[in-house]
Tab-separated table of C-alpha atoms in Angstrom:
chain	number	residue	atom	x	y	z
A	1	MET	CA	74.306	78.083	102.955
A	2	LYS	CA	73.777	80.733	100.457
A	3	PHE	CA	70.855	81.826	102.643
A	4	THR	CA	72.904	82.063	105.759
A	5	ARG	CA	75.963	84.592	103.439
A	6	VAL	CA	72.422	86.666	102.593
A	7	PHE	CA	71.127	87.107	106.304
A	8	ALA	CA	74.812	87.925	107.147
A	9	PHE	CA	75.336	90.509	104.601
A	10	MET	CA	71.652	92.112	105.907
A	11	ALA	CA	73.150	92.404	108.879
A	12	LEU	CA	76.328	93.829	107.846
A	13	ALA	CA	74.498	96.607	105.446
A	14	GLY	CA	72.879	97.315	108.688
A	15	LEU	CA	75.462	98.191	110.514
A	16	ALA	CA	77.916	99.823	108.037
A	17	GLY	CA	78.032	103.626	107.675
A	18	SER	CA	77.279	105.202	104.440
A	19	ALA	CA	78.531	108.840	103.529
A	20	TYR	CA	77.731	108.842	99.887
A	21	ALA	CA	77.177	112.528	98.554
A	22	THR	CA	77.874	111.909	94.990
A	23	ASN	CA	74.096	113.117	93.157
A	24	GLY	CA	73.001	115.421	96.104
A	25	TYR	CA	73.534	112.944	98.673
A	26	PHE	CA	72.130	109.934	96.612
A	27	SER	CA	74.557	107.342	95.302
A	28	HIS	CA	75.912	107.754	91.581
A	29	GLY	CA	74.318	104.289	91.045
A	30	TYR	CA	73.427	100.823	92.816
A	31	GLY	CA	74.868	97.869	91.888
A	32	MET	CA	78.551	97.421	90.724
A	33	LYS	CA	77.617	96.668	87.045
A	34	ALA	CA	75.620	100.107	87.013
A	35	LYS	CA	78.534	102.010	88.900
A	36	GLY	CA	80.447	101.011	86.227
A	37	MET	CA	78.423	102.786	83.769
A	38	GLY	CA	77.955	105.811	85.133
A	39	GLY	CA	74.917	104.752	87.048
A	40	ALA	CA	72.785	103.577	84.197
A	41	ALA	CA	70.178	101.321	84.990
A	42	THR	CA	67.257	102.249	84.520
A	43	ALA	CA	66.786	100.219	81.192
A	44	MET	CA	69.165	97.597	81.997
A	45	SER	CA	68.510	93.779	83.526
A	46	ASP	CA	71.617	92.834	84.324
A	47	ASP	CA	71.849	91.774	88.044
A	48	ALA	CA	69.013	92.217	91.016
A	49	PHE	CA	69.265	95.420	92.065
A	50	GLY	CA	66.128	96.797	90.795
A	51	GLY	CA	64.327	97.295	93.721
A	52	ALA	CA	67.501	100.575	93.803
A	53	ASN	CA	67.021	101.012	90.061
A	54	ASN	CA	63.950	99.610	88.218
A	55	PRO	CA	61.312	96.948	90.111
A	56	ALA	CA	60.094	95.946	86.776
A	57	SER	CA	63.826	94.969	85.324
A	58	MET	CA	63.691	92.089	88.036
A	59	ALA	CA	60.892	90.250	85.701
A	60	PHE	CA	64.013	89.582	82.658
A	61	VAL	CA	66.687	88.771	85.520
A	62	GLY	CA	66.595	85.295	86.675
A	63	ASN	CA	67.581	83.713	89.591
A	64	ARG	CA	70.586	85.071	90.944
A	65	LEU	CA	72.356	86.570	93.948
A	66	ASP	CA	74.315	89.276	94.207
A	67	LEU	CA	76.815	90.576	97.173
A	68	GLY	CA	78.921	93.631	96.725
A	69	ALA	CA	80.878	96.288	98.594
A	70	ASP	CA	82.188	100.145	98.293
A	71	LEU	CA	85.175	101.708	99.650
A	72	PHE	CA	84.071	105.261	99.441
A	73	SER	CA	86.689	108.028	100.102
A	74	PRO	CA	85.257	111.861	99.664
A	75	ARG	CA	87.622	114.311	100.581
A	76	ARG	CA	86.123	117.195	102.091
A	77	GLU	CA	87.546	120.738	103.196
A	78	ALA	CA	86.237	123.673	104.201
A	79	SER	CA	87.401	127.570	105.009
A	80	ARG	CA	87.049	131.126	105.941
A	81	THR	CA	88.797	134.544	104.952
A	82	GLY	CA	87.808	138.346	105.809
A	83	LEU	CA	86.720	137.279	109.172
A	84	GLY	CA	89.972	138.301	110.910
A	85	PRO	CA	89.986	135.763	114.060
A	86	PHE	CA	87.096	133.578	112.409
A	87	ASP	CA	89.448	132.656	109.575
A	88	GLY	CA	90.404	128.937	109.119
A	89	SER	CA	90.749	126.198	107.227
A	90	VAL	CA	90.375	122.117	107.793
A	91	ASP	CA	90.205	119.251	106.285
A	92	SER	CA	87.658	116.659	107.129
A	93	ASP	CA	89.378	113.401	109.275
A	94	SER	CA	86.660	110.869	107.822
A	95	LYS	CA	88.096	109.387	104.723
A	96	TYR	CA	86.913	105.682	103.811
A	97	PHE	CA	84.009	104.239	104.386
A	98	ILE	CA	82.439	100.858	103.375
A	99	VAL	CA	79.199	100.438	101.613
A	100	PRO	CA	77.764	97.044	101.450
A	101	GLU	CA	74.956	96.152	99.358
A	102	PHE	CA	73.094	92.863	97.977
A	103	GLY	CA	70.436	91.710	95.749
A	104	TYR	CA	68.370	88.603	95.302
A	105	ASN	CA	65.923	87.629	92.688
A	106	HIS	CA	64.020	84.355	91.858
A	107	MET	CA	61.786	83.499	88.970
A	108	TYR	CA	58.445	82.023	90.621
A	109	ALA	CA	57.223	81.465	86.927
A	110	PRO	CA	58.228	82.532	83.799
A	111	ASP	CA	56.248	85.646	83.714
A	112	LEU	CA	56.790	86.302	87.795
A	113	ALA	CA	59.749	87.159	89.872
A	114	LEU	CA	59.834	88.201	93.402
A	115	GLY	CA	63.164	89.110	95.031
A	116	VAL	CA	64.733	91.539	97.597
A	117	THR	CA	67.334	94.646	97.299
A	118	VAL	CA	68.910	96.166	100.017
A	119	TYR	CA	71.594	99.376	99.638
A	120	GLY	CA	72.664	102.344	100.819
A	121	ASN	CA	70.601	105.012	99.467
A	122	GLY	CA	73.497	107.607	100.491
A	123	GLY	CA	74.210	109.694	103.264
A	124	MET	CA	76.309	112.851	104.484
A	125	ASN	CA	79.438	112.821	106.588
A	126	SER	CA	81.785	115.497	107.865
A	127	ASN	CA	84.432	115.260	110.570
A	128	TYR	CA	86.545	118.465	110.814
A	129	ALA	CA	89.052	118.780	114.394
A	130	PRO	CA	88.512	121.775	116.271
A	131	GLY	CA	91.602	124.807	116.254
A	132	GLN	CA	90.035	127.216	113.949
A	133	THR	CA	88.644	129.607	116.286
A	134	ASP	CA	89.122	130.703	119.571
A	135	LEU	CA	85.822	130.094	122.019
A	136	GLY	CA	86.448	132.870	124.380
A	137	ILE	CA	86.645	135.723	120.660
A	138	CYS	CA	83.614	133.345	119.391
A	139	ALA	CA	81.570	134.123	122.724
A	140	GLY	CA	81.971	138.022	122.161
A	141	GLY	CA	84.878	138.355	124.716
A	142	ALA	CA	88.970	138.054	125.081
A	143	ALA	CA	90.759	135.268	123.748
A	144	ASN	CA	90.674	132.602	126.447
A	145	GLY	CA	92.916	130.043	124.433
A	146	GLN	CA	90.116	127.561	124.000
A	147	PRO	CA	90.003	126.040	120.522
A	148	GLY	CA	86.905	126.246	118.524
A	149	ASN	CA	85.645	124.755	115.305
A	150	LEU	CA	85.001	126.527	112.192
A	151	LEU	CA	81.460	127.322	113.184
A	152	CYS	CA	82.440	128.116	116.713
A	153	GLY	CA	81.271	125.772	118.320
A	154	GLN	CA	83.570	123.039	121.191
A	155	GLY	CA	85.163	120.401	119.990
A	156	LYS	CA	84.396	118.297	116.582
A	157	LEU	CA	82.410	119.590	113.977
A	158	GLY	CA	80.295	117.563	111.701
A	159	VAL	CA	77.219	115.310	110.652
A	160	ASP	CA	77.299	111.025	110.169
A	161	LEU	CA	73.809	110.161	108.038
A	162	MET	CA	73.374	106.695	106.993
A	163	GLN	CA	70.477	105.450	105.047
A	164	LEU	CA	69.811	102.047	104.493
A	165	ILE	CA	66.375	100.757	102.823
A	166	VAL	CA	65.310	97.274	102.117
A	167	ALA	CA	63.189	96.656	98.910
A	168	PRO	CA	60.966	93.760	98.981
A	169	THR	CA	60.087	93.135	95.006
A	170	ALA	CA	57.681	91.778	92.811
A	171	ALA	CA	57.827	91.758	88.809
A	172	TYR	CA	55.371	90.891	86.378
A	173	LYS	CA	56.188	90.236	82.437
A	174	ILE	CA	52.599	91.296	81.284
A	175	ALA	CA	53.670	90.559	77.804
A	176	PRO	CA	57.088	88.513	76.743
A	177	ASN	CA	59.017	91.776	76.514
A	178	HIS	CA	56.922	93.940	78.605
A	179	SER	CA	56.991	94.290	82.599
A	180	ILE	CA	56.077	96.109	85.615
A	181	GLY	CA	57.282	96.182	89.185
A	182	ILE	CA	57.060	97.575	92.203
A	183	SER	CA	59.124	97.578	95.595
A	184	PRO	CA	57.553	98.672	98.959
A	185	LEU	CA	60.734	100.664	100.164
A	186	ILE	CA	61.668	100.062	104.410
A	187	GLY	CA	64.111	102.709	105.313
A	188	TYR	CA	66.276	102.830	108.566
A	189	GLN	CA	68.499	106.020	109.566
A	190	ARG	CA	71.026	106.631	111.615
A	191	PHE	CA	71.958	110.379	112.399
A	192	LYS	CA	74.473	112.599	114.688
A	193	ALA	CA	75.826	116.208	114.920
A	194	GLU	CA	78.671	117.853	116.831
A	195	GLY	CA	79.957	121.201	117.555
A	196	LEU	CA	77.169	123.545	116.420
A	197	HIS	CA	76.869	125.204	119.770
A	198	ALA	CA	77.229	128.322	118.504
A	199	PHE	CA	73.680	127.765	117.013
A	200	ALA	CA	71.942	127.158	120.363
A	201	GLY	CA	70.508	130.878	120.182
A	202	ALA	CA	68.971	130.513	116.955
A	203	SER	CA	67.084	127.176	118.138
A	204	SER	CA	63.836	126.349	118.801
A	205	ASP	CA	65.176	123.474	121.289
A	206	SER	CA	69.056	124.163	122.243
A	207	ALA	CA	68.933	120.674	124.618
A	208	ASN	CA	68.103	118.592	121.078
A	209	LEU	CA	70.721	120.566	118.555
A	210	THR	CA	73.876	119.192	118.792
A	211	ASN	CA	75.905	116.623	120.982
A	212	ARG	CA	73.204	114.228	121.321
A	213	GLY	CA	75.207	111.144	120.059
A	214	TYR	CA	72.980	109.018	117.773
A	215	ASP	CA	69.640	109.078	116.892
A	216	ASP	CA	67.553	106.422	114.714
A	217	SER	CA	64.519	106.723	112.820
A	218	PHE	CA	62.666	104.493	110.386
A	219	GLY	CA	60.081	105.311	107.315
A	220	TYR	CA	58.642	103.531	104.437
A	221	GLY	CA	57.843	104.252	100.473
A	222	VAL	CA	57.401	102.491	97.441
A	223	ARG	CA	59.171	102.562	94.334
A	224	ILE	CA	57.190	101.169	90.835
A	225	GLY	CA	58.760	100.667	86.975
A	226	TYR	CA	58.389	99.401	83.858
A	227	MET	CA	60.296	97.884	81.319
A	228	GLY	CA	59.925	96.985	77.367
A	229	LYS	CA	61.926	95.564	75.241
A	230	ILE	CA	60.285	97.421	72.059
A	231	SER	CA	62.558	96.143	69.250
A	232	PRO	CA	65.615	93.704	69.552
A	233	THR	CA	67.880	96.109	70.232
A	234	VAL	CA	66.076	98.744	72.054
A	235	THR	CA	64.599	98.707	75.508
A	236	ILE	CA	63.488	101.487	77.249
A	237	GLY	CA	62.651	101.746	81.479
A	238	ALA	CA	60.863	104.178	84.061
A	239	ALA	CA	60.709	103.715	87.660
A	240	TYR	CA	59.474	106.245	90.158
A	241	ALA	CA	59.850	106.423	94.243
A	242	SER	CA	57.347	108.242	96.111
A	243	LYS	CA	58.728	111.121	99.121
A	244	MET	CA	59.913	108.039	101.754
A	245	LYS	CA	58.197	109.386	105.404
A	246	PHE	CA	60.310	109.191	108.407
A	247	ASP	CA	59.821	109.437	112.410
A	248	GLU	CA	61.459	112.274	113.099
A	249	PHE	CA	64.676	112.405	114.884
A	250	SER	CA	63.830	113.299	118.606
A	251	LYS	CA	66.841	114.233	119.599
A	252	TYR	CA	67.717	116.886	116.698
A	253	LYS	CA	64.705	118.322	116.989
A	254	GLY	CA	66.112	121.676	117.681
A	255	LEU	CA	68.453	121.194	114.371
A	256	PHE	CA	66.258	120.078	111.642
A	257	ALA	CA	62.802	121.952	110.007
A	258	GLU	CA	59.599	120.184	111.742
A	259	GLN	CA	61.030	119.228	114.940
A	260	GLY	CA	63.642	116.665	113.761
A	261	GLY	CA	62.240	116.320	110.084
A	262	PHE	CA	63.959	114.156	107.782
A	263	ASP	CA	62.368	112.324	104.962
A	264	ILE	CA	63.922	110.887	101.313
A	265	PRO	CA	62.869	113.366	98.506
A	266	GLU	CA	60.592	111.699	95.636
A	267	ASN	CA	62.767	110.825	92.866
A	268	TYR	CA	62.342	108.991	89.202
A	269	ASN	CA	64.363	107.993	86.331
A	270	LEU	CA	63.904	107.139	82.765
A	271	GLY	CA	66.199	104.964	80.603
A	272	VAL	CA	67.422	103.713	77.264
A	273	ALA	CA	69.475	100.730	76.273
A	274	TRP	CA	70.624	100.248	72.272
A	275	GLN	CA	72.719	97.090	71.754
A	276	ALA	CA	74.519	98.874	69.079
A	277	THR	CA	76.253	95.672	67.941
A	278	PRO	CA	76.361	91.992	69.272
A	279	LEU	CA	79.316	93.403	71.340
A	280	PHE	CA	78.422	96.893	72.015
A	281	LEU	CA	75.615	98.130	73.969
A	282	VAL	CA	75.234	102.168	75.346
A	283	ALA	CA	72.792	103.378	78.135
A	284	LEU	CA	71.068	106.788	78.998
A	285	ASP	CA	69.261	107.156	81.881
A	286	TYR	CA	67.980	110.688	83.772
A	287	GLN	CA	66.853	111.028	87.097
A	288	ARG	CA	65.108	113.907	88.949
A	289	ILE	CA	65.499	114.313	92.662
A	290	ASN	CA	63.207	116.819	93.896
A	291	TYR	CA	65.210	118.076	97.384
A	292	SER	CA	62.151	120.851	97.172
A	293	GLY	CA	60.037	118.264	98.912
A	294	VAL	CA	61.482	118.081	102.126
A	295	ASN	CA	61.909	121.092	104.493
A	296	SER	CA	64.803	119.803	105.982
A	297	ILE	CA	66.786	119.297	103.189
A	298	ASN	CA	65.282	122.761	101.200
A	299	ASN	CA	64.837	125.463	103.152
A	300	PRO	CA	67.218	128.067	102.998
A	301	SER	CA	69.431	129.016	105.789
A	302	ALA	CA	68.652	132.499	105.876
A	303	ASN	CA	65.046	131.212	107.186
A	304	ALA	CA	66.840	131.647	110.780
A	305	PHE	CA	66.693	135.151	110.451
A	306	ILE	CA	63.116	135.716	109.446
A	307	PRO	CA	62.936	135.035	112.313
A	308	ALA	CA	62.320	131.240	112.044
A	309	PRO	CA	64.114	128.978	114.367
A	310	LEU	CA	66.010	125.974	113.732
A	311	GLY	CA	63.606	123.258	114.178
A	312	ALA	CA	60.707	124.921	113.668
A	313	ASP	CA	58.396	124.052	110.533
A	314	ASN	CA	59.637	126.477	108.446
A	315	GLY	CA	62.910	126.809	110.428
A	316	PRO	CA	66.465	127.058	108.025
A	317	GLY	CA	67.731	123.795	106.006
A	318	PHE	CA	70.642	123.292	103.914
A	319	GLY	CA	68.646	125.123	100.617
A	320	TRP	CA	69.461	122.071	98.234
A	321	GLN	CA	67.676	122.734	95.053
A	322	ASP	CA	66.406	119.796	92.833
A	323	ILE	CA	68.552	118.605	90.435
A	324	ASP	CA	68.402	116.373	87.274
A	325	VAL	CA	71.354	113.660	86.465
A	326	TRP	CA	72.222	112.329	83.202
A	327	LYS	CA	73.746	109.242	83.676
A	328	LEU	CA	75.748	107.711	80.527
A	329	GLY	CA	77.157	104.626	79.888
A	330	VAL	CA	78.742	101.576	77.519
A	331	GLU	CA	79.403	97.983	77.534
A	332	TYR	CA	81.741	96.123	75.862
A	333	LYS	CA	81.639	92.481	75.248
A	334	TYR	CA	85.452	91.598	75.084
A	335	SER	CA	85.164	87.919	75.305
A	336	GLN	CA	82.780	85.352	76.564
A	337	GLN	CA	84.178	85.801	79.912
A	338	LEU	CA	85.058	89.319	79.929
A	339	THR	CA	82.681	92.061	79.898
A	340	LEU	CA	84.296	96.213	79.857
A	341	ARG	CA	82.015	99.306	81.435
A	342	ALA	CA	82.301	102.799	81.333
A	343	GLY	CA	80.335	105.723	81.918
A	344	TYR	CA	79.664	109.363	82.755
A	345	ASN	CA	77.562	110.804	85.549
A	346	HIS	CA	76.431	114.849	85.340
A	347	GLY	CA	74.628	116.202	88.275
A	348	ASP	CA	73.154	119.651	88.969
A	349	ASN	CA	74.807	121.129	92.371
A	350	PRO	CA	71.750	121.238	94.492
A	351	ILE	CA	73.724	123.908	96.912
A	352	GLN	CA	73.672	127.705	96.508
A	353	ALA	CA	76.015	130.438	97.418
A	354	SER	CA	73.856	131.935	99.945
A	355	ASP	CA	73.797	128.576	101.451
A	356	VAL	CA	77.618	127.802	102.032
A	357	THR	CA	77.779	127.968	105.553
A	358	PHE	CA	75.303	125.422	106.698
A	359	ASN	CA	76.775	123.376	103.922
A	360	ILE	CA	80.166	122.980	105.586
A	361	LEU	CA	78.455	120.374	107.542
A	362	ALA	CA	77.261	118.997	103.954
A	363	PRO	CA	79.444	119.706	100.958
A	364	GLY	CA	77.662	117.901	98.390
A	365	VAL	CA	78.973	120.222	95.380
A	366	VAL	CA	80.333	117.678	92.848
A	367	LYS	CA	78.914	117.248	89.908
A	368	ASP	CA	81.086	115.327	87.431
A	369	HIS	CA	81.901	111.486	87.654
A	370	ALA	CA	83.750	109.075	85.492
A	371	THR	CA	83.452	105.663	85.848
A	372	LEU	CA	85.389	102.226	84.665
A	373	GLY	CA	84.011	98.463	85.326
A	374	LEU	CA	84.265	95.152	84.351
A	375	THR	CA	82.863	91.232	84.973
A	376	TYR	CA	84.653	88.327	84.413
A	377	THR	CA	82.384	85.152	84.281
A	378	LEU	CA	84.050	82.275	86.061
A	379	ALA	CA	83.925	78.500	84.883
A	380	SER	CA	80.683	77.812	87.300
A	381	GLY	CA	78.677	80.627	85.446
A	382	ASN	CA	79.315	82.954	88.740
A	383	GLU	CA	80.223	86.310	88.213
A	384	LEU	CA	82.918	88.864	89.759
A	385	THR	CA	82.330	92.537	88.994
A	386	VAL	CA	84.432	95.579	89.892
A	387	ALA	CA	83.981	99.020	89.674
A	388	TYR	CA	85.666	102.215	90.002
A	389	MET	CA	84.427	105.729	90.606
A	390	HIS	CA	86.186	109.379	90.321
A	391	ALA	CA	84.210	112.548	91.087
A	392	PHE	CA	86.142	115.350	90.262
A	393	LYS	CA	86.845	118.383	92.835
A	394	ASN	CA	83.912	120.743	92.843
A	395	ASP	CA	83.464	123.852	94.943
A	396	VAL	CA	81.043	126.948	96.132
A	397	THR	CA	82.103	129.993	97.627
A	398	GLY	CA	79.869	132.425	99.128
A	399	THR	CA	79.295	134.927	102.135
A	400	SER	CA	79.544	133.641	105.278
A	401	ILE	CA	76.170	134.012	107.582
A	402	LEU	CA	78.238	133.261	110.756
A	403	PRO	CA	78.282	136.750	111.878
A	404	ALA	CA	74.599	136.640	111.768
A	405	PHE	CA	73.839	134.657	114.887
A	406	SER	CA	75.745	137.517	116.727
A	407	GLY	CA	73.113	139.921	115.687
A	408	ASN	CA	75.938	141.628	112.979
A	409	PRO	CA	75.527	141.793	108.650
A	410	PRO	CA	76.836	138.462	107.023
A	411	SER	CA	80.632	139.228	105.667
A	412	GLY	CA	83.589	137.323	105.266
A	413	THR	CA	83.850	134.269	102.268
A	414	GLU	CA	83.571	130.730	103.064
A	415	LYS	CA	84.535	128.029	100.315
A	416	ILE	CA	83.495	124.120	100.339
A	417	GLN	CA	84.743	121.874	98.013
A	418	MET	CA	84.749	118.150	97.752
A	419	TYR	CA	86.453	115.201	94.935
A	420	GLN	CA	85.736	111.638	95.878
A	421	ASN	CA	86.633	107.851	94.630
A	422	SER	CA	85.385	104.726	94.931
A	423	LEU	CA	85.808	101.205	94.477
A	424	GLY	CA	83.724	98.649	94.955
A	425	ILE	CA	83.956	94.681	94.142
A	426	GLN	CA	80.856	92.244	93.571
A	427	TYR	CA	80.334	88.489	93.438
A	428	SER	CA	77.239	87.248	91.730
A	429	TRP	CA	75.574	83.817	91.839
A	430	LYS	CA	73.490	82.456	88.916
A	431	MET	CA	71.274	79.832	90.282
């Protein structure tokens, strides 16, 4: 019966959309216990989400199944001033998303664990209604009353990117208090873009630039990890995930650099957990996400005027920079049944002022997150975990490059901003 629930949940995870854009477009954490502690999990072994955090942790987890889902609510806004008829302000219409995840772990021997983690790695989503511009003026003529979107395209403007990863995991204790682990990463992506008609003249393949519906691709990579309990109160951990190479989005080979390429960048994390007292624990993680290794994410949007058309190997991208992320979490055992958590997550903003125009589509500008969480242990020994996250509003302002697509110098001012909330729940069976 439990395995039936697992496979049903896997199907749900595969169909659910992911709209995370917290640490860049990665989630601030994986697993509700980590999410309640600001995402700190590299040196923790409380659940079966090691495939997303640190594969080595699964050697200390025991037999368990964790099913969870987040209600995620990002609030995004974009505006332009100083360009007369091209000025406008608009909020994204998509405001609520369900993001499921699950983990399973089984100890096949006292020193060997095998399991699987399925999770939404992250994503980008925006959905702006038209009406900010006039398509006649956008085309260089007189107003014709046909509403255009903020980037002078037809109809709705936005993108929808979902990334799902299945991470089968093996962990082995090389000594009683030290383990290593590996998770082959099997990835699935789904993407669509709408309302980018104004960029047709800057595309290497305008027929595969926008409004082509959903396209999907599959990819692969690997995550490896180490965990060591170096004293009765101190645990350390480290994990590295390679760049995940994906098939190209053929329907959008005129949008993304490298003819539709969109890989998941390499990333690594280091962590330490200190059991300060029998009731109180502190965990600290450092994470590095190397967006610079993916041209479609890292290439500056100014590449469109080198010239290097959209879709070319060196074509324009979102201009995202590598980021450092710090995750601090605390855990307090209030009673035998109730554990309380809190955390703070600070990451760099990957978006530069010079790339604001392209990032109207993907305004991943938030930097600071506060989290709360709790776990209640039932009489059966199973657990109910809840986690809340608030990402504080942040914005980036820069000069619009929209006029440059008509041969005019960049001018006017654009602003993108976002804040977020999420509330998640997880049920865990101990077996």
